[in-house]
Structure formats: structure tokens, C-alpha cells
Amino acid sequence: MTQEHQGGSRGWSAARKGVWSRLRLTSLRLRLVVVFGLVALTAAVSASGIAYWLNRESVLTRTQDAVLRDFEKEMQNRAGALPEHPTQDELQRTAGQMANSSQRFTVLLVAENPEGQTVYGSSGGLNGFSLGDVPESLRETVTERQKITSGNKYPHHLYWQRIVEDDTPYLVAGTKLIGGGTTGYMLKSLEPEAKDLNSLAWSLGIATGLALIGSALLAHAAATTVLKPVQRLGTAARRLGEGKLDTRLRVSGTDELADLSRTFNKAAEALEKRVADMAARDEASRRFVADMSHELRTPLTAITAVTEVLEEELEFEGGGIDPMIQPAVRLVVSETRRLNDLVENLMEVTRFDAGTARLVLDNVDVADQITACIDARAWLDAVELDAARGIHARIDPRRLDVILANLIGNALKHGGSPVRVSVREEPGGVTEGAEGTEAPGEGAEAADASGGTVVIQVRDHGPGIPEDVLPHVFDRFYKASASRPRSEGSGLGLSIALENAHIHGGEITAANSPEGGAVFTLRLPRDVSAAESGEKSGDAGNEGAEGDA
């Protein structure tokens, strides 16, 4: 049950990550949906706004024209029948008659009675329509006498205005009888029309929302159509980057995406051919170096034996070598040794390149191993050792000796004396992951500690390494100065040292000390076999580079 639950949790997490990856802000799918949605929203809002405005004006204008015509007719027929100075009862009665018209508006009539007093007559609807309900600007316009001109034949006209009271729209109109007399005002509620317009607005809003949803669905479908080839292209590119050079895309159609897929297939085919050619040339080069090294060993063995005899003759006081040819003999001896070292280094490099190297692990005292390396090469007077006994590590002693010999020899050759070698312990593992190694057979003595790192520093007191040379010190056959193409070394020493460190799961770094001189730092795990087992258990599917024999 626990495994099922964990599996379900992982599945849900993967699905959620997949959805989020499709909807992240930088997703082309989301951007397409947003753009489609904005376009649809803009179009729908614009169309709905125009439709609402046109319908609103049509509804209000139609209602307004009908009310104003009716009011104007009532004013002419009924208010026009009143005497010039009516009484309040006459005004009240006439206002009630006018309010009973087909449009059912409220009427307020204003006039002067025979005594010269202003009297009012209201139909009494809408809680009493009074002169205070009429906007002052409208009252002034209605009562103002207009100048008679050729274009204006009457001193008074019908004026109207829309107002809002308590969120309810109203139409207010007023006019004065031609020739003087009664002034009439009308108040008409536009609430039914407002409700109709609100219903229309809701309908248009719903239509806009549906259009937005529809555009989002269409955008999603369009994005899926467009992005599926792009996703397939991305997957194929990742597979190509992982080294699966036979990856190809299925091409269908004649659009731009199909052209892109064809271009990708052509590029992948060209890359596969180029990599295959390079791999073949590299393999041929490695095979040539390996064959050449093996072929050279046979004559070199004979030459080395002869040079050893010549060297013994040189050291023997009563030897039979002519003093005139002794320098030449010494040159032959030294060059033979150099050639022998070069062949051995080339064979070592080919083993690393071919992946046939192996480690022979043993439990060693690091201080004793460094001392033995220095003593075997007669470097005791030129090297200062700062290493406490008792620091044990499970490593390959021969390969550690090769690393130390190259680092210390390089410091003595190119740096300045004295060369200082220091050893310390650090908790934890090496930063760089260990490459695969092959542990020795059973019965080997276990290391004192299964974890931690041994750090060995080799520092000289020379001028240091130029900054432009520093990134290339471990390159094969790299020479800092093109004017000195020939040197005593083979140009492979530091490269072989780095490969030996890597096969242990360690690392070598080069830097310049602030106090002067170059510093090479070697970091090795204290137990290579434990580092190897941890690497394999952490990633059982990864292939590690094999060790050296």
C-alpha cells in the first residue's frame, strides 16, 4: 500500500509539473491563448458596446419622441383651452386630464390667476410633481422668450432633459403656450426602458463571456496544432544532445513547420555523419598511437640494453670509449631514456582513451608513499615534506606515485626551490564524481577510514604560471611558448597525472599562490572502493571509465 501511495503521489506530482510547464508564463501555449483571448475580448466588447449604444439610443429616442409628441399635443389641446389667467382648480383638473393620456406621464401646470398670483396644478403622481423637481436650467430655458427671426418663428419651444433620481432615469420636458399663459412641465419615468437596456447589457455580457471562452478553446486547439510539432522538435533536439544521433522527425505537410522538420533531419543526418567520421578518425588515431607504441617497444628494448652497457662503460674509469665520442654517447643515452619515457606515456594515454585502465587498490600511508616517491628520485634535498604519518587511504600506490612524480618533477623543473609538499585531511567526498574503477580481489586490507578526502598540495617558489597558460596546463602536448617547441619532457606528464586522479574519483587543480609560485592541489577520496560503490548505487545505469592496469 505504501509503494502504491508513493507511486500515485509521484504520478500526481509529475502530472502537476506537466500542466504547470504547459501553463508557465513563458509558455508559447499560454501566450497564444492570451493573445487569442485579448483579440476576442476586444472584438466582443467593441461589438457589444456598439450594439448596446445603438439600441440604447434607439429605445430612448423612440420612447422620448412618443412622450414629447403626446405632451405637446396635450399642451395644445387641453392647456391651450384654458383662459389666460386660470384658477388653481382649472389647472388641477387640466393637469389630471393631461396625465391620463396614452403615455401616462405626470404633469405640472404653472400660470397666474386673475389676482396676479402664481398658481400650480399637478396631476399628483410620483409623490407629487413640483417645480423643485424640474432642473433650474430647464426652467430658465422654458420661460425665456426667444427672439423672432426668419429661422425662429415662435418665442417659446418645447425643451427636454434626462435626469436620474434615486438611480431611476426620468425624462423632464417643459414648454410655454405661444402668446403667453400657462407653462407646462412633464415628468416621465424611463425605468422600463432602463430595465430592458440592463437585460440587453447582461445578454451582451454573457455573449462576450461565451465568445471569450470559445476563443480560448479555439486558441488552445490552434496552439496544440502548432506546438505539437515544436514539442516533437524539442524532444528530438534533446535526444540528439544526449548522443542519439539517429533521431529523426516524421515530416508531414508542406507548411513552415514541415520545412523546419526537414531542416532538422538534414542537420541531424549531417551531424551523425560528421560525428561518425570524427569517431572513425579518432579511433584510427588511437589505434595508430597504440600500434606505434607497441612496435617501438621491441627495438627500444634492444636499444635500451645497449645504452645501459654504454652508460656502464662511461662510468667505468678504465673503459674503452674514446673521450672524443663520450658526449655523443651520453646524448644517445639520455635521448634513449627520453624516447622510452615517451613511448611508455603514449601507451598509458592510449589505455586511458580506450577505457582499458584498471586500479589495483591497496591500503597505504600517504606520508610513506610520498617519502618513497621523493627518495626513489633523489629529491630529498630539494623537497620539503609536511605530512603526518597515519593518514591512510585505499588507493592505487603505483598511480599515486605517477601523480606525485609528475607534480613534484614539474615543480622542480619549471618552478623554484624549495618545493613544499603538504598533506591534510578533509571531511566529505571529492567534489567531482568518481569515475568507475575496478577493485582488487578479496582479501585486500580495508582502509582506516571509509569517507573523507586526502588533499595533497605541491607548491614551488618560482614565478608562477601565466594566466593565459593556466587553463591549458593539463592539455596534452601543450607548450606555453611556441619559440621552445622541444623540451626535456614528453608533454604528457600532467595530463597523465590528471587522468590518474580522475580514475580514482579525484581531481587536480592548478593555481598561483598569493605569496608567489604555483600550487597544484590533488584531492583523492580516502576509500576509492567506497566511492565507487556509492556511485554505482546512486546511478546504476551510468557507465564509468575503466581504470589502468
PDB file of C-alpha atoms in Angstrom, residues 277-452:
ATOM      1  CA  ASP A 277      33.770  10.373 -39.403  1.00  0.00           C
ATOM      2  CA  MET A 278      35.388  12.024 -36.404  1.00  0.00           C
ATOM      3  CA  ALA A 279      34.939   8.898 -34.302  1.00  0.00           C
ATOM      4  CA  ALA A 280      36.480   6.798 -37.064  1.00  0.00           C
ATOM      5  CA  ARG A 281      39.425   9.159 -37.380  1.00  0.00           C
ATOM      6  CA  ASP A 282      39.824   9.284 -33.607  1.00  0.00           C
ATOM      7  CA  GLU A 283      39.715   5.510 -33.380  1.00  0.00           C
ATOM      8  CA  ALA A 284      42.221   5.221 -36.184  1.00  0.00           C
ATOM      9  CA  SER A 285      44.444   7.773 -34.455  1.00  0.00           C
ATOM     10  CA  ARG A 286      44.293   5.912 -31.136  1.00  0.00           C
ATOM     11  CA  ARG A 287      44.925   2.611 -32.880  1.00  0.00           C
ATOM     12  CA  PHE A 288      47.887   4.119 -34.704  1.00  0.00           C
ATOM     13  CA  VAL A 289      49.383   5.512 -31.481  1.00  0.00           C
ATOM     14  CA  ALA A 290      48.839   2.210 -29.686  1.00  0.00           C
ATOM     15  CA  ASP A 291      50.305   0.160 -32.554  1.00  0.00           C
ATOM     16  CA  MET A 292      53.196   2.542 -32.904  1.00  0.00           C
ATOM     17  CA  SER A 293      53.934   2.411 -29.196  1.00  0.00           C
ATOM     18  CA  HIS A 294      53.863  -1.381 -29.162  1.00  0.00           C
ATOM     19  CA  GLU A 295      56.012  -1.573 -32.294  1.00  0.00           C
ATOM     20  CA  LEU A 296      58.557   0.808 -30.789  1.00  0.00           C
ATOM     21  CA  ARG A 297      58.901  -1.165 -27.576  1.00  0.00           C
ATOM     22  CA  THR A 298      60.705  -4.082 -29.242  1.00  0.00           C
ATOM     23  CA  PRO A 299      63.566  -2.082 -30.805  1.00  0.00           C
ATOM     24  CA  LEU A 300      63.634   0.206 -27.777  1.00  0.00           C
ATOM     25  CA  THR A 301      64.268  -2.782 -25.529  1.00  0.00           C
ATOM     26  CA  ALA A 302      67.367  -3.651 -27.525  1.00  0.00           C
ATOM     27  CA  ILE A 303      68.482  -0.030 -27.758  1.00  0.00           C
ATOM     28  CA  THR A 304      67.967   0.440 -24.019  1.00  0.00           C
ATOM     29  CA  ALA A 305      70.107  -2.613 -23.272  1.00  0.00           C
ATOM     30  CA  VAL A 306      72.887  -1.243 -25.489  1.00  0.00           C
ATOM     31  CA  THR A 307      72.693   2.206 -23.926  1.00  0.00           C
ATOM     32  CA  GLU A 308      72.897   0.682 -20.465  1.00  0.00           C
ATOM     33  CA  VAL A 309      76.102  -1.074 -21.496  1.00  0.00           C
ATOM     34  CA  LEU A 310      77.451   2.172 -22.941  1.00  0.00           C
ATOM     35  CA  GLU A 311      76.499   4.016 -19.763  1.00  0.00           C
ATOM     36  CA  GLU A 312      78.381   1.452 -17.666  1.00  0.00           C
ATOM     37  CA  GLU A 313      81.410   1.906 -19.910  1.00  0.00           C
ATOM     38  CA  LEU A 314      81.191   5.646 -19.407  1.00  0.00           C
ATOM     39  CA  GLU A 315      81.104   5.272 -15.636  1.00  0.00           C
ATOM     40  CA  PHE A 316      83.994   2.786 -15.653  1.00  0.00           C
ATOM     41  CA  GLU A 317      87.274   4.659 -15.370  1.00  0.00           C
ATOM     42  CA  GLY A 318      89.185   2.272 -17.464  1.00  0.00           C
ATOM     43  CA  GLY A 319      86.520   1.965 -20.127  1.00  0.00           C
ATOM     44  CA  GLY A 320      87.299   1.651 -23.784  1.00  0.00           C
ATOM     45  CA  ILE A 321      85.178   4.553 -25.053  1.00  0.00           C
ATOM     46  CA  ASP A 322      87.131   7.262 -26.829  1.00  0.00           C
ATOM     47  CA  PRO A 323      86.874  10.578 -24.904  1.00  0.00           C
ATOM     48  CA  MET A 324      86.067  12.295 -28.196  1.00  0.00           C
ATOM     49  CA  ILE A 325      82.780  10.403 -28.605  1.00  0.00           C
ATOM     50  CA  GLN A 326      81.759  10.374 -24.927  1.00  0.00           C
ATOM     51  CA  PRO A 327      79.447  13.437 -25.328  1.00  0.00           C
ATOM     52  CA  ALA A 328      77.721  11.739 -28.225  1.00  0.00           C
ATOM     53  CA  VAL A 329      77.298   8.552 -26.203  1.00  0.00           C
ATOM     54  CA  ARG A 330      75.846  10.495 -23.280  1.00  0.00           C
ATOM     55  CA  LEU A 331      73.421  12.219 -25.666  1.00  0.00           C
ATOM     56  CA  VAL A 332      72.346   8.861 -27.077  1.00  0.00           C
ATOM     57  CA  VAL A 333      71.788   7.502 -23.565  1.00  0.00           C
ATOM     58  CA  SER A 334      69.694  10.480 -22.449  1.00  0.00           C
ATOM     59  CA  GLU A 335      67.659  10.587 -25.668  1.00  0.00           C
ATOM     60  CA  THR A 336      67.031   6.861 -25.461  1.00  0.00           C
ATOM     61  CA  ARG A 337      65.657   7.282 -21.955  1.00  0.00           C
ATOM     62  CA  ARG A 338      63.522  10.166 -23.130  1.00  0.00           C
ATOM     63  CA  LEU A 339      62.202   8.149 -26.046  1.00  0.00           C
ATOM     64  CA  ASN A 340      61.471   5.229 -23.726  1.00  0.00           C
ATOM     65  CA  ASP A 341      59.544   7.525 -21.368  1.00  0.00           C
ATOM     66  CA  LEU A 342      57.607   8.972 -24.302  1.00  0.00           C
ATOM     67  CA  VAL A 343      56.596   5.529 -25.540  1.00  0.00           C
ATOM     68  CA  GLU A 344      55.514   4.478 -22.049  1.00  0.00           C
ATOM     69  CA  ASN A 345      53.471   7.668 -21.669  1.00  0.00           C
ATOM     70  CA  LEU A 346      51.853   7.180 -25.075  1.00  0.00           C
ATOM     71  CA  MET A 347      50.867   3.641 -24.122  1.00  0.00           C
ATOM     72  CA  GLU A 348      49.464   4.940 -20.862  1.00  0.00           C
ATOM     73  CA  VAL A 349      47.419   7.551 -22.725  1.00  0.00           C
ATOM     74  CA  THR A 350      46.054   5.003 -25.175  1.00  0.00           C
ATOM     75  CA  ARG A 351      44.920   2.820 -22.266  1.00  0.00           C
ATOM     76  CA  PHE A 352      43.029   5.760 -20.800  1.00  0.00           C
ATOM     77  CA  ASP A 353      41.470   6.631 -24.172  1.00  0.00           C
ATOM     78  CA  ALA A 354      40.492   3.041 -24.851  1.00  0.00           C
ATOM     79  CA  GLY A 355      38.963   2.626 -21.386  1.00  0.00           C
ATOM     80  CA  THR A 356      41.089  -0.419 -20.557  1.00  0.00           C
ATOM     81  CA  ALA A 357      42.703   1.049 -17.442  1.00  0.00           C
ATOM     82  CA  ARG A 358      42.310  -0.683 -14.075  1.00  0.00           C
ATOM     83  CA  LEU A 359      43.036   0.232 -10.485  1.00  0.00           C
ATOM     84  CA  VAL A 360      44.929  -2.062  -8.128  1.00  0.00           C
ATOM     85  CA  LEU A 361      43.846  -0.721  -4.764  1.00  0.00           C
ATOM     86  CA  ASP A 362      45.766  -1.076  -1.540  1.00  0.00           C
ATOM     87  CA  ASN A 363      45.725   0.494   1.907  1.00  0.00           C
ATOM     88  CA  VAL A 364      48.725   2.862   2.055  1.00  0.00           C
ATOM     89  CA  ASP A 365      50.114   5.511   4.360  1.00  0.00           C
ATOM     90  CA  VAL A 366      50.136   8.680   2.273  1.00  0.00           C
ATOM     91  CA  ALA A 367      53.193  10.146   4.020  1.00  0.00           C
ATOM     92  CA  ASP A 368      55.189   6.962   3.473  1.00  0.00           C
ATOM     93  CA  GLN A 369      54.143   6.879  -0.178  1.00  0.00           C
ATOM     94  CA  ILE A 370      55.281  10.476  -0.752  1.00  0.00           C
ATOM     95  CA  THR A 371      58.563   9.820   1.035  1.00  0.00           C
ATOM     96  CA  ALA A 372      59.204   6.734  -1.092  1.00  0.00           C
ATOM     97  CA  CYS A 373      58.484   8.736  -4.282  1.00  0.00           C
ATOM     98  CA  ILE A 374      60.900  11.521  -3.293  1.00  0.00           C
ATOM     99  CA  ASP A 375      63.594   9.127  -2.109  1.00  0.00           C
ATOM    100  CA  ALA A 376      63.449   6.989  -5.265  1.00  0.00           C
ATOM    101  CA  ARG A 377      64.178  10.037  -7.407  1.00  0.00           C
ATOM    102  CA  ALA A 378      66.810  11.592  -5.081  1.00  0.00           C
ATOM    103  CA  TRP A 379      64.745  14.700  -4.407  1.00  0.00           C
ATOM    104  CA  LEU A 380      65.205  14.734  -0.635  1.00  0.00           C
ATOM    105  CA  ASP A 381      67.384  17.855  -0.668  1.00  0.00           C
ATOM    106  CA  ALA A 382      65.008  19.851  -2.913  1.00  0.00           C
ATOM    107  CA  VAL A 383      61.627  18.912  -1.401  1.00  0.00           C
ATOM    108  CA  GLU A 384      60.121  19.882   1.968  1.00  0.00           C
ATOM    109  CA  LEU A 385      57.544  17.404   3.233  1.00  0.00           C
ATOM    110  CA  ASP A 386      54.782  18.465   5.620  1.00  0.00           C
ATOM    111  CA  ALA A 387      52.847  15.251   6.130  1.00  0.00           C
ATOM    112  CA  ALA A 388      51.993  13.470   9.366  1.00  0.00           C
ATOM    113  CA  ARG A 389      52.113   9.711   9.391  1.00  0.00           C
ATOM    114  CA  GLY A 390      48.893   7.839   9.995  1.00  0.00           C
ATOM    115  CA  ILE A 391      46.835   9.320   7.116  1.00  0.00           C
ATOM    116  CA  HIS A 392      45.737   6.170   5.333  1.00  0.00           C
ATOM    117  CA  ALA A 393      43.903   5.879   2.027  1.00  0.00           C
ATOM    118  CA  ARG A 394      42.718   2.996  -0.079  1.00  0.00           C
ATOM    119  CA  ILE A 395      44.176   3.868  -3.497  1.00  0.00           C
ATOM    120  CA  ASP A 396      46.437   2.512  -6.230  1.00  0.00           C
ATOM    121  CA  PRO A 397      50.025   3.079  -4.962  1.00  0.00           C
ATOM    122  CA  ARG A 398      51.604   2.951  -8.422  1.00  0.00           C
ATOM    123  CA  ARG A 399      49.272   5.545  -9.843  1.00  0.00           C
ATOM    124  CA  LEU A 400      49.715   7.801  -6.807  1.00  0.00           C
ATOM    125  CA  ASP A 401      53.456   7.543  -7.368  1.00  0.00           C
ATOM    126  CA  VAL A 402      52.960   8.583 -11.017  1.00  0.00           C
ATOM    127  CA  ILE A 403      50.856  11.572  -9.947  1.00  0.00           C
ATOM    128  CA  LEU A 404      53.361  12.706  -7.301  1.00  0.00           C
ATOM    129  CA  ALA A 405      56.352  12.196  -9.580  1.00  0.00           C
ATOM    130  CA  ASN A 406      54.795  14.340 -12.296  1.00  0.00           C
ATOM    131  CA  LEU A 407      53.635  17.124  -9.941  1.00  0.00           C
ATOM    132  CA  ILE A 408      56.875  17.319  -7.929  1.00  0.00           C
ATOM    133  CA  GLY A 409      59.063  16.888 -11.013  1.00  0.00           C
ATOM    134  CA  ASN A 410      57.149  19.633 -12.826  1.00  0.00           C
ATOM    135  CA  ALA A 411      57.559  21.952  -9.815  1.00  0.00           C
ATOM    136  CA  LEU A 412      61.325  21.278  -9.633  1.00  0.00           C
ATOM    137  CA  LYS A 413      61.756  21.722 -13.393  1.00  0.00           C
ATOM    138  CA  HIS A 414      59.680  24.833 -14.012  1.00  0.00           C
ATOM    139  CA  GLY A 415      59.306  26.345 -10.529  1.00  0.00           C
ATOM    140  CA  GLY A 416      61.747  27.387  -7.883  1.00  0.00           C
ATOM    141  CA  SER A 417      63.204  25.513  -4.956  1.00  0.00           C
ATOM    142  CA  PRO A 418      62.337  24.576  -2.368  1.00  0.00           C
ATOM    143  CA  VAL A 419      59.248  22.613  -3.399  1.00  0.00           C
ATOM    144  CA  ARG A 420      56.887  22.082  -0.489  1.00  0.00           C
ATOM    145  CA  VAL A 421      54.559  19.076  -0.324  1.00  0.00           C
ATOM    146  CA  SER A 422      51.816  19.176   2.321  1.00  0.00           C
ATOM    147  CA  VAL A 423      49.093  16.674   3.198  1.00  0.00           C
ATOM    148  CA  ARG A 424      45.854  17.220   5.076  1.00  0.00           C
ATOM    149  CA  GLU A 425      42.503  15.542   5.563  1.00  0.00           C
ATOM    150  CA  GLU A 426      39.091  16.970   4.730  1.00  0.00           C
ATOM    151  CA  PRO A 427      35.688  15.582   5.693  1.00  0.00           C
ATOM    152  CA  GLY A 428      33.272  14.586   2.963  1.00  0.00           C
ATOM    153  CA  GLY A 429      33.897  13.409  -0.572  1.00  0.00           C
ATOM    154  CA  VAL A 430      35.573  14.886  -3.610  1.00  0.00           C
ATOM    155  CA  THR A 431      33.559  17.480  -5.458  1.00  0.00           C
ATOM    156  CA  GLU A 432      33.841  15.796  -8.821  1.00  0.00           C
ATOM    157  CA  GLY A 433      32.158  12.391  -9.122  1.00  0.00           C
ATOM    158  CA  ALA A 434      34.412   9.371  -9.263  1.00  0.00           C
ATOM    159  CA  GLU A 435      34.773   7.552 -12.489  1.00  0.00           C
ATOM    160  CA  GLY A 436      34.332   3.798 -12.493  1.00  0.00           C
ATOM    161  CA  THR A 437      37.144   1.694 -11.025  1.00  0.00           C
ATOM    162  CA  GLU A 438      37.755  -1.959 -10.622  1.00  0.00           C
ATOM    163  CA  ALA A 439      38.500  -3.043  -7.081  1.00  0.00           C
ATOM    164  CA  PRO A 440      41.138  -5.700  -6.361  1.00  0.00           C
ATOM    165  CA  GLY A 441      40.299  -9.211  -5.307  1.00  0.00           C
ATOM    166  CA  GLU A 442      39.064 -10.150  -1.921  1.00  0.00           C
ATOM    167  CA  GLY A 443      41.489 -10.179   0.985  1.00  0.00           C
ATOM    168  CA  ALA A 444      42.805  -6.630   0.481  1.00  0.00           C
ATOM    169  CA  GLU A 445      43.210  -4.740   3.692  1.00  0.00           C
ATOM    170  CA  ALA A 446      40.437  -2.226   4.411  1.00  0.00           C
ATOM    171  CA  ALA A 447      41.263   1.459   4.649  1.00  0.00           C
ATOM    172  CA  ASP A 448      41.333   3.143   8.030  1.00  0.00           C
ATOM    173  CA  ALA A 449      38.502   5.430   7.064  1.00  0.00           C
ATOM    174  CA  SER A 450      35.672   4.890   4.618  1.00  0.00           C
ATOM    175  CA  GLY A 451      34.972   8.565   3.987  1.00  0.00           C
ATOM    176  CA  GLY A 452      36.698  11.896   3.662  1.00  0.00           C
TER     177      GLY A 452
END
